[in-house]
Coordinates of C-alpha atoms and ligand atoms in Angstrom, one line a residue:
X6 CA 32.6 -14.8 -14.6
X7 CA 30.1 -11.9 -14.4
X8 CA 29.7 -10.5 -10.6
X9 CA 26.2 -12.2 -9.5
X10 CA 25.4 -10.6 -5.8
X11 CA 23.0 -12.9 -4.5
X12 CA 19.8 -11.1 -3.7
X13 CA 19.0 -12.3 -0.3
X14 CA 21.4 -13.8 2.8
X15 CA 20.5 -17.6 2.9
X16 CA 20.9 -17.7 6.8
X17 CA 18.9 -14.9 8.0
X18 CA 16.8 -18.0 10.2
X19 CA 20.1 -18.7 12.7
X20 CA 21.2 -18.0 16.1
X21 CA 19.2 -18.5 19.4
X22 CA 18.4 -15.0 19.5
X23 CA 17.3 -13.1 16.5
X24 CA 15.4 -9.6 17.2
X25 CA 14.6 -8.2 13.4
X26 CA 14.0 -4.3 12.8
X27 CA 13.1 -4.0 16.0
X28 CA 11.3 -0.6 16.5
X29 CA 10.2 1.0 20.0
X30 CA 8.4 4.2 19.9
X31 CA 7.3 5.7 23.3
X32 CA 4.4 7.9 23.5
X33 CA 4.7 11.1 26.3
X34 CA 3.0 13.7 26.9
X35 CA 6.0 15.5 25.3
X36 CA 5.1 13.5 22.4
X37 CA 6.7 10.5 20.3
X38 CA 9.4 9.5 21.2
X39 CA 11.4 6.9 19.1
X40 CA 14.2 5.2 21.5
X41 CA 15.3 2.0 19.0
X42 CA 15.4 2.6 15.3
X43 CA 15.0 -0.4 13.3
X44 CA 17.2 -3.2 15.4
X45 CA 18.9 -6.0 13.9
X46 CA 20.5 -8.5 16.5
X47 CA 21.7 -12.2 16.1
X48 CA 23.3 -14.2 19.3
X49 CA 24.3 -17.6 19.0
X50 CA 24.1 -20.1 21.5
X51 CA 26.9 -19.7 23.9
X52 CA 27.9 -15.7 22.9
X53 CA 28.7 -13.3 25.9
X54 CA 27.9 -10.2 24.4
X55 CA 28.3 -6.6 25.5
X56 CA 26.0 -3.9 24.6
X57 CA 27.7 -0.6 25.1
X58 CA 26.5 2.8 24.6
X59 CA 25.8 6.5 26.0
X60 CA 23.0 6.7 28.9
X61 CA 19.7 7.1 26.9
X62 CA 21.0 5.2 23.8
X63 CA 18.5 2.8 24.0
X64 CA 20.3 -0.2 26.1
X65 CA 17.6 -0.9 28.6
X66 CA 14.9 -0.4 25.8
X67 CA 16.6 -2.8 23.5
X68 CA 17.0 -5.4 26.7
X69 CA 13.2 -4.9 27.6
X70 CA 12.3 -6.0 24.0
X71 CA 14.1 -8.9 24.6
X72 CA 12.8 -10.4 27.7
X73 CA 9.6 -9.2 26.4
X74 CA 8.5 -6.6 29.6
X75 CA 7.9 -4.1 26.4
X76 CA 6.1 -4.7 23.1
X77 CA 8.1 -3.3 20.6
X78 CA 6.0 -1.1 18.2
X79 CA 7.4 -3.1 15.0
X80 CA 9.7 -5.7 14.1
X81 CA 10.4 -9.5 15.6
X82 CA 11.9 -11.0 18.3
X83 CA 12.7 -14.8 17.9
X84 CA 14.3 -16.8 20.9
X85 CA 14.9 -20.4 19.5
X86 CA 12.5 -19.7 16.4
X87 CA 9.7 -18.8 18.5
X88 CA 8.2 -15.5 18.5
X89 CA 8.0 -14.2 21.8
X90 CA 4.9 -11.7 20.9
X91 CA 3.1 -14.1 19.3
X92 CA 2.6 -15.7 23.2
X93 CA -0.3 -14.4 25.6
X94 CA 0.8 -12.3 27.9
X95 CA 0.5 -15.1 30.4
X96 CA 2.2 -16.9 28.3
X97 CA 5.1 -15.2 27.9
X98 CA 6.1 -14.3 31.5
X99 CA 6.0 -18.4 32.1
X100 CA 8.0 -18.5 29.0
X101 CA 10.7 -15.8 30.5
X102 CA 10.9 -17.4 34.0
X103 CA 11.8 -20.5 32.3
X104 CA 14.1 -19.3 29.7
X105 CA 15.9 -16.2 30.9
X106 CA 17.9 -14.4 34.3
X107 CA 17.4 -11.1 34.4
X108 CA 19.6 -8.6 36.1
X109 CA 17.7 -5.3 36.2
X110 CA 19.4 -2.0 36.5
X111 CA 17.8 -1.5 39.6
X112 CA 18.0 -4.9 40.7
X113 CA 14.4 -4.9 41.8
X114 CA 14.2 -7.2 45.0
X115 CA 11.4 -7.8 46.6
X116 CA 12.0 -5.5 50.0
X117 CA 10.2 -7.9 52.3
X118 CA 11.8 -10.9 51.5
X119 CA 14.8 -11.6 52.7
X120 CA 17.8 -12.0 50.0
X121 CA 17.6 -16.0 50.0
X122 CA 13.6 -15.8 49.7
X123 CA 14.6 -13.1 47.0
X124 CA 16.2 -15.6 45.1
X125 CA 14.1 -18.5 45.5
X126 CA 11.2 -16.5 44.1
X127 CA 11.7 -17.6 40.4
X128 CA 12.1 -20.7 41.8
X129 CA 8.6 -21.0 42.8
X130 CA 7.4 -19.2 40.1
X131 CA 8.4 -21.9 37.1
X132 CA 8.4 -24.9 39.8
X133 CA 12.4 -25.7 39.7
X134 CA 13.9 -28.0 42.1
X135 CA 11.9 -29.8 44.6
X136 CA 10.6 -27.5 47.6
X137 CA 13.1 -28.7 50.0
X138 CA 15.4 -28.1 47.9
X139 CA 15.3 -24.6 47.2
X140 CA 16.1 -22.8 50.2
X141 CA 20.1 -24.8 49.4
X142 CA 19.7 -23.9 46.2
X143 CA 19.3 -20.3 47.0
X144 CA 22.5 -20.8 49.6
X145 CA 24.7 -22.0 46.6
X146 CA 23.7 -19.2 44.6
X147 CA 24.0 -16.5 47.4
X148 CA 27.4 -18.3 48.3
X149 CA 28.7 -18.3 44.4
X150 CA 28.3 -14.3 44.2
X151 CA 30.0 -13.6 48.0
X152 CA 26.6 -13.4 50.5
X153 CA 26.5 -16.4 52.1
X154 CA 26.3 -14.9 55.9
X155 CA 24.4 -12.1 54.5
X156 CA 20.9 -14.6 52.9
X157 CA 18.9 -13.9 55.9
X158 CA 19.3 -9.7 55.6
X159 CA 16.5 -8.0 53.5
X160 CA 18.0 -5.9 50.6
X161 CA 17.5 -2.4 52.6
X162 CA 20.1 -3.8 55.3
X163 CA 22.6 -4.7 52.8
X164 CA 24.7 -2.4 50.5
X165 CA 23.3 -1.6 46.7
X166 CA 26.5 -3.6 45.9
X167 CA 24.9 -6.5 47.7
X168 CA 21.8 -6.1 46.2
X169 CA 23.1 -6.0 42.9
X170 CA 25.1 -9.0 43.6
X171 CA 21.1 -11.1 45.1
X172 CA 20.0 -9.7 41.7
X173 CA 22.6 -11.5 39.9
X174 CA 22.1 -14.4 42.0
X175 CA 18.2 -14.5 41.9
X176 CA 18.5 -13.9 38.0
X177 CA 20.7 -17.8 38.0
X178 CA 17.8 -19.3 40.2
X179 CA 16.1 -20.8 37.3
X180 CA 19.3 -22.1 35.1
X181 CA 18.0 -20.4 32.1
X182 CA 19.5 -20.7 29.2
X183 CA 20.1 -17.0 28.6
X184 CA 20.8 -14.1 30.9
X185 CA 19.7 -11.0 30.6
X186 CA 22.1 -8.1 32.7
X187 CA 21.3 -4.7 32.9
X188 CA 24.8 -3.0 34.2
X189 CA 25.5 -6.2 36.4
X190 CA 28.5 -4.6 38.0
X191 CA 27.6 -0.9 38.4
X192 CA 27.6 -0.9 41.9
X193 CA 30.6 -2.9 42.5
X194 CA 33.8 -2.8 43.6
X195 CA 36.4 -4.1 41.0
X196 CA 37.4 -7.1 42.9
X197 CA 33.5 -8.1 42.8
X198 CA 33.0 -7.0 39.4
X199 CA 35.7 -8.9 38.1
X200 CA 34.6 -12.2 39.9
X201 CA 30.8 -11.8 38.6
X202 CA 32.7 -11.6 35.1
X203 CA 34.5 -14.5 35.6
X204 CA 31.2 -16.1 36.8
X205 CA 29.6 -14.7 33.3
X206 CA 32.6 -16.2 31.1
X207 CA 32.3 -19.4 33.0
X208 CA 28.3 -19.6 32.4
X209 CA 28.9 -18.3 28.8
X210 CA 31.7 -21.2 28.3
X211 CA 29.3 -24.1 29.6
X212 CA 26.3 -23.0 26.5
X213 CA 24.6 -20.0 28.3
X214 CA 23.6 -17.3 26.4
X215 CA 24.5 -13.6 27.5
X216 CA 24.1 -10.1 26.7
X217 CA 24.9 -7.6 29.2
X218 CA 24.8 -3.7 29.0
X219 CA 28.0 -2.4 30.4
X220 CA 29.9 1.1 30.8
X221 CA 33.1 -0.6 31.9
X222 CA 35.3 -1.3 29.3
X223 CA 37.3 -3.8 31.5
X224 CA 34.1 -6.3 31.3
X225 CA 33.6 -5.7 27.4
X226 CA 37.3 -6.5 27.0
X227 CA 36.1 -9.9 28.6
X228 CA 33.1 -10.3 26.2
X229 CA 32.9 -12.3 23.1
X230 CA 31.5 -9.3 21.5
X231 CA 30.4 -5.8 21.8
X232 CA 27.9 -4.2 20.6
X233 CA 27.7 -0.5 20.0
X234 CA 24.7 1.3 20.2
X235 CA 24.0 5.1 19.6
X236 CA 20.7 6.8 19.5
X237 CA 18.9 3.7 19.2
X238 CA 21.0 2.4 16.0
X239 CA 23.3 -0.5 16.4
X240 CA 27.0 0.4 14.8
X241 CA 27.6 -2.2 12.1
X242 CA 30.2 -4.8 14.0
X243 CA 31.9 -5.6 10.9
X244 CA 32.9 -2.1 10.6
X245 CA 33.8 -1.8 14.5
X246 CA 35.9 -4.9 14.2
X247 CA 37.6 -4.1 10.5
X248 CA 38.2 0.0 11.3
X249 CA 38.5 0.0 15.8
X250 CA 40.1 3.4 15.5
X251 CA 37.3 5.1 14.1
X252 CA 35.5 7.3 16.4
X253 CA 31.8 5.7 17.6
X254 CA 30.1 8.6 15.7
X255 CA 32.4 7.8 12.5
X256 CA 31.3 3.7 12.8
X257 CA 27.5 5.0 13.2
X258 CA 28.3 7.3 10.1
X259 CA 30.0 4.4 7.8
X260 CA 26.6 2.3 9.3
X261 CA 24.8 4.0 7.1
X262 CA 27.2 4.2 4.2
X263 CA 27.9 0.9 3.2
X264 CA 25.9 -1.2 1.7
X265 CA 25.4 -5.4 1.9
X266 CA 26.8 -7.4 -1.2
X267 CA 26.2 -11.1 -1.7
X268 CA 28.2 -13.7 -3.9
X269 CA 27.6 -17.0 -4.3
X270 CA 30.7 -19.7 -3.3
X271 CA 33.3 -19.7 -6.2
X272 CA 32.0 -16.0 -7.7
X273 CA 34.4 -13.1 -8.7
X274 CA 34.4 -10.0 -6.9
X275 CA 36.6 -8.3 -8.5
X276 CA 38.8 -8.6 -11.6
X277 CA 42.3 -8.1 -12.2
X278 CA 42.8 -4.8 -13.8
X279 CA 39.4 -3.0 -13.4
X280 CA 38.8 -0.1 -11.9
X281 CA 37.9 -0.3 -7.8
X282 CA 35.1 1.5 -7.3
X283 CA 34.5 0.3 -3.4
X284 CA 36.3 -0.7 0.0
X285 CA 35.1 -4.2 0.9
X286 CA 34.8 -5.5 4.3
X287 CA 33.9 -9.0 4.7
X288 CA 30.9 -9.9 7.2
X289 CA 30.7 -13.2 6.4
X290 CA 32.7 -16.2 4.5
X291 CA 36.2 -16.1 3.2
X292 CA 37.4 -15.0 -0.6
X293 CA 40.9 -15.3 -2.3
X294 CA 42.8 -13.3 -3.4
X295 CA 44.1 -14.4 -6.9
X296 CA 46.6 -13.3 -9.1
X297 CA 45.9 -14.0 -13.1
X298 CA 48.0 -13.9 -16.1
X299 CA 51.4 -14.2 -14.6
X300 CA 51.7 -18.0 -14.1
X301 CA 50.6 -21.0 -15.6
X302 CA 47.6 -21.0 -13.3
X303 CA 45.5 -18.4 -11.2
X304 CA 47.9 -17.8 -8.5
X305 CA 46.1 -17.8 -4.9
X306 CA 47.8 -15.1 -3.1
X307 CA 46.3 -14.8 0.3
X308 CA 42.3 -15.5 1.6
X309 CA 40.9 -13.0 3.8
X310 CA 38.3 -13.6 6.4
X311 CA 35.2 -12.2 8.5
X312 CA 36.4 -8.6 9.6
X313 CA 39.3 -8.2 6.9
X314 CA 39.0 -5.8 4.2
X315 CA 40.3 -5.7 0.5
X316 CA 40.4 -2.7 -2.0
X317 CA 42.1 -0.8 -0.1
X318 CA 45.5 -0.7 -2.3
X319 CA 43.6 0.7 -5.6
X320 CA 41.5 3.2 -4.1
X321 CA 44.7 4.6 -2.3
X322 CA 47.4 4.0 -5.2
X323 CA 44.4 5.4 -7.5
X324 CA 44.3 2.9 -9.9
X325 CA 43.2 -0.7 -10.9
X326 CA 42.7 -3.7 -8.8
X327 CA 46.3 -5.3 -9.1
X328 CA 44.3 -8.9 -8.0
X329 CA 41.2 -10.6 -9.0
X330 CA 39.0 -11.1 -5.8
X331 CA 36.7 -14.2 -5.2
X332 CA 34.4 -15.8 -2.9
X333 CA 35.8 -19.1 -1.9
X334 CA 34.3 -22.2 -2.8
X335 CA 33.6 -23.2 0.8
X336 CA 30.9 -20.9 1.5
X337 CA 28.9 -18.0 0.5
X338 CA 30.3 -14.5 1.0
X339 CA 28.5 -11.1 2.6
X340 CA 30.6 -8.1 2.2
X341 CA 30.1 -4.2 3.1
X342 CA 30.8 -2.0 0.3
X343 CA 31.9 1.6 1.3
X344 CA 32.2 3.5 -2.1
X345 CA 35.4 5.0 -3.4
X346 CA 34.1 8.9 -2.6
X347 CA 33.1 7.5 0.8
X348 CA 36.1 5.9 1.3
X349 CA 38.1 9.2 1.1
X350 CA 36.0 11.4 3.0
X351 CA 36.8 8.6 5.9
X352 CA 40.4 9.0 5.4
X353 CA 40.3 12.3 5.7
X354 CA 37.9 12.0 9.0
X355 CA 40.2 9.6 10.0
X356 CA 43.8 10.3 9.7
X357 CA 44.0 7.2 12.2
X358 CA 42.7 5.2 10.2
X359 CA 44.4 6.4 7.2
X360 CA 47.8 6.0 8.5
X361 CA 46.3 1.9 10.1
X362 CA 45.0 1.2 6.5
X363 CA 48.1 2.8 4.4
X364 CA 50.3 0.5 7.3
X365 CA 48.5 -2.7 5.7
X366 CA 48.7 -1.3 2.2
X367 CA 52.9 -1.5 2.3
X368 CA 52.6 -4.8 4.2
X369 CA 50.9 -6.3 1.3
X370 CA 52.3 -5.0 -1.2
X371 CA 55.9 -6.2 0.2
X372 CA 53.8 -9.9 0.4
X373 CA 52.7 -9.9 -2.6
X374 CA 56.6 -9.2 -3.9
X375 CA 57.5 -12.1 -1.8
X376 CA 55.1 -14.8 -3.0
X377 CA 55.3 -13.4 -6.7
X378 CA 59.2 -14.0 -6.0
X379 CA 59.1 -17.5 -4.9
X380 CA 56.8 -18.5 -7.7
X381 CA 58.8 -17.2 -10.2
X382 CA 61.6 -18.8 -8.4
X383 CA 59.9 -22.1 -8.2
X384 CA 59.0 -21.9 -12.3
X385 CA 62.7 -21.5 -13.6
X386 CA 63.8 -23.8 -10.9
X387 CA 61.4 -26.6 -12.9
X388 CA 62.3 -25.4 -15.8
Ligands
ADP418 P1 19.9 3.6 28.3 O1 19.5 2.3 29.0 O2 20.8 3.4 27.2 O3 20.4 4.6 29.2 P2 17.0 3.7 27.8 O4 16.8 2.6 27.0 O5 16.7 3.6 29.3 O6 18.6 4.2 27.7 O7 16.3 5.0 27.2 C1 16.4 5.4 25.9 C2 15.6 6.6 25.6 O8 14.2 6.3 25.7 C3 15.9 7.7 26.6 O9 15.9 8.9 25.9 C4 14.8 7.6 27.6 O10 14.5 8.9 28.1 C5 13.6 7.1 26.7 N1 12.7 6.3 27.5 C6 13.0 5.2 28.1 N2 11.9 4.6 28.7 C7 10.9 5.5 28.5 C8 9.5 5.5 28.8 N3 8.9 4.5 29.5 N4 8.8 6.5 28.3 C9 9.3 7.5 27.6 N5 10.6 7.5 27.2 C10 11.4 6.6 27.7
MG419 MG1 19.7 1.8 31.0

C-alpha cells in the first residue's frame, strides 16, 4: 500500500476549549511588541492543565485571551464552539461571569468589600443563588479555602496569602464550568498550596475545566498536563512527553523541526526493508508494528501509542526499517516526523537523550528476539 498522509486532521472541531493561532501583539511606545506567536491550544472537558514557563513568556497574555479581558490581534478562541470575539463586549463579560473563575495574579479584590462581599460579587453579577442565599454561599466557599473567621476582614487586613486564597474562593462563586488561575498558590505556604491543589484535582475530577499558570513544579506534578510555553510559542506536548530529558530550549527547537503526518486507519507507514528517513512520534492514534515475510502471515509485533516513538532502531543502527509500520484499523494516526539529519544533531544535543533512546533501542530489539522466538517455536511445534 502506497503511504497516503491525509491532508488535513478530521478532529480539529473538539475539546471545550480550542484557542487557534492565537496571535497577541502589543503596541508601546517602545514599539511592537509580539508577546504570543501563533497559539494552538485544545482542553477537553474535565483537563487540569498546567501552563508553565519563564516570567514574560506569555502566560498571563495567553490566559487573558482566554477569558477574553484582551482581544487577541489574530486567531480564534472557541469555548464550547462559540467564538468568544464574535460576542459584544457586553456580551462577553455576562458570558465570562457565567462560564469561567478567574484567579488573577494579583488577585484583584475589591478593597472595600469585605472578603465574603468579595466573593459574593460574581454572584450578583450573573444572578446565582437566591439573595438570601448568597451571603452562606460565600461562607462555604470562604470556609472550603481556610477563612472562615476571617469573611468579615477586608483584604488590606488579611495576609496576600489570604487574599490569594478569597481570590480563589470568589473565582468558585459562580460554579463555572472552567477556571481560570493565574499562579493560584504563589503566595502560599505549602500546606495551603497543596490543599487548594487538592481542591483543583477534586473540581477537575467532578467535569471542571482548568488551566492554571504555575512556577511550582510540585502542582504541575499534580496536573493532567503541562504545558510549556517559551517566548510566546507553546513546546509541542507530544515531544515533551516522548523526549522529558530534553532541555525546554531543545523541545522549543525540535517544535519547529518536526513536521505533522497523517494516515488514514489501516495505512502503511513504513515498509519493511526501506530506508528510514525520519523519527516518528505518535500524537494521536495507535499503529502496529508488523513483521513480514517471516511467517505465514504479517506478524503483529507490538502497537505503540500517543507519546511513543518508532524509527528509532534504523536511524541509530544506520540502516533499513527491520518492521513494516501501520496505522491501526481503529482510528486515524497523527505522527511528528523529525528527519534523519535532525534526528542526529539531537542526539548529539542530547547525550541524555541519546543514552534514554539507545536504552529502548536494546530493549526492543531483545523483544523482538523473544516474540520472533516463540513464533517460530509455535510453527514447528504445529508442524
Ligand atoms: P508572564 O505571565 O509569562 O510572566 P506576560 O504574559 O505577563 O508574561 O507578558 C509577556 C510579555 O508581554 C512580557 O514581555 C511583557 O512585558 C509583555 N506585556 C504584557 N502585557 C503588556 C502590555 N499591556 N503592554 C505591553 N507589553 C506587555
Ligand atoms: Mg504572569
Amino acid at each position: 500500500m502506497k503511504i497516503q498522509p491525509g491532508s488535513f486532521p478530521t478532529d480539529q472541531n473538539q475539546g471545550l476549549i480550542q484557542m487557534q493561532d492565537i496571535v497577541k501583539t502589543y503596541h508601546t511606545t517602545a514599539g511592537d511588541f509580539t508577546a504570543l506567536r501563533g497559539v494552538d491550544l485544545s482542553l477537553e472537558q474535565g483537563e487540569f492543565a498546567a501552563l508553565i514557563g519563564k516570567s514574560g513568556s506569555g502566560k498571563s497574555t495567553l490566559l487573558n485571551m482566554l477569558t477574553g479581558i484582551d482581544h487577541p490581534t489574530g486567531g480564534q478562541v472557541l469555548v464550547d464552539g462559540k467564538d468568544i470575539y464574535s460576542l459584544t463586549e457586553s456580551q462577553r463579560s455576562l458570558w465570562r461571569g457565567r462560564n469561567l473563575g478567574i484567579v488573577f495574579q494579583f488577585f484583584q479584590l475589591l478593597p472595600m468589600l469585605n472578603l465574603m462581599e468579595n466573593v459574593m460579587l460574581p454572584m450578583d453579577y450573573v444572578g446565582m443563588y437566591e439573595i438570601d442565599q448568597r451571603p452562606k454561599k460565600a461562607l462555604e466557599l470562604l470556609e472550603l479555602v481556610g477563612l472562615k473567621d476571617q469573611a468579615q476582614h477586608l483584604p488590606r487586613a488579611v495576609s496576600r496569602g489570604q487574599q490569594q486564597s478569597a481570590a480563589i474562593a470568589r473565582a468558585l462563586a459562580t460554579d463555572a464550568p472552567i477556571l481560570v488561575a493565574d499562579e493560584p498558590t504563589g503566595n502560599l505556604d505549602s500546606r495551603s498550596a497543596g490543599k487548594i491543589i487538592d481542591l483543583f484535582e477534586e473540581l477537575s475530577r467532578r467535569g471542571k475545566t482548568i488551566l492554571m499558570v504555575t512556577h511550582d513544579p510540585s502542582m504541575t506534578k499534580r496536573a493532567s498536563r503541562t504545558i510549556f510555553i517559551s517566548d510566546g510559542e507553546l513546546v509541542n506536548e507530544t515531544i515533551a512527553q516522548s523526549l522529558p530529558l530534553l532541555t525546554h530550549p531543545l523541545m522549543m527547537e525540535l517544535s519547529h523541526r518536526v513536521q505533522p503526518l497523517y494516515y488514514q486507519p489501516g495505512a502503511t507507514i513504513l515498509e519493511q526493508r526501506n530506508r528510514v528517513e525520519n523519527f516518528y512520534m505518535i500524537q494521536k492514534g495507535q499503529v502496529e508494528i508488523v513483521l513480514q515475510g517471516r511467517f505465514r502471515d504479517d506478524l503483529v509485533i507490538t502497537s505503540l501509542k500517543k507519546n511513543d516513538f518508532f524509527g528509532e532502531i534504523s536511524l541509530l543502527k544506520g540502516g533499513k526499517a527491520i518492521a513494516s509500520v501501520r496505522a491501526s484499523n481503529q482510528g486515524p494516526v497523527e505522527l511528528l516526523a523529525l528527519p534523519r539529519e535532525d534526528f542526529q544533531w539531537l542526539m548529539d544535543q542530547s547525550p541524555l537523550t541519546e543514552e534514554a533512546i539507545c536504552r529502548i533501542v536494546q530493549q526492543r530489539l531483545d523483544e523482538n528476539q523473544n516474540i520472533t522466538r516463540t513464533k517460530k517455536k509455535g510453527l514447528f511445534g504445529r508442524g
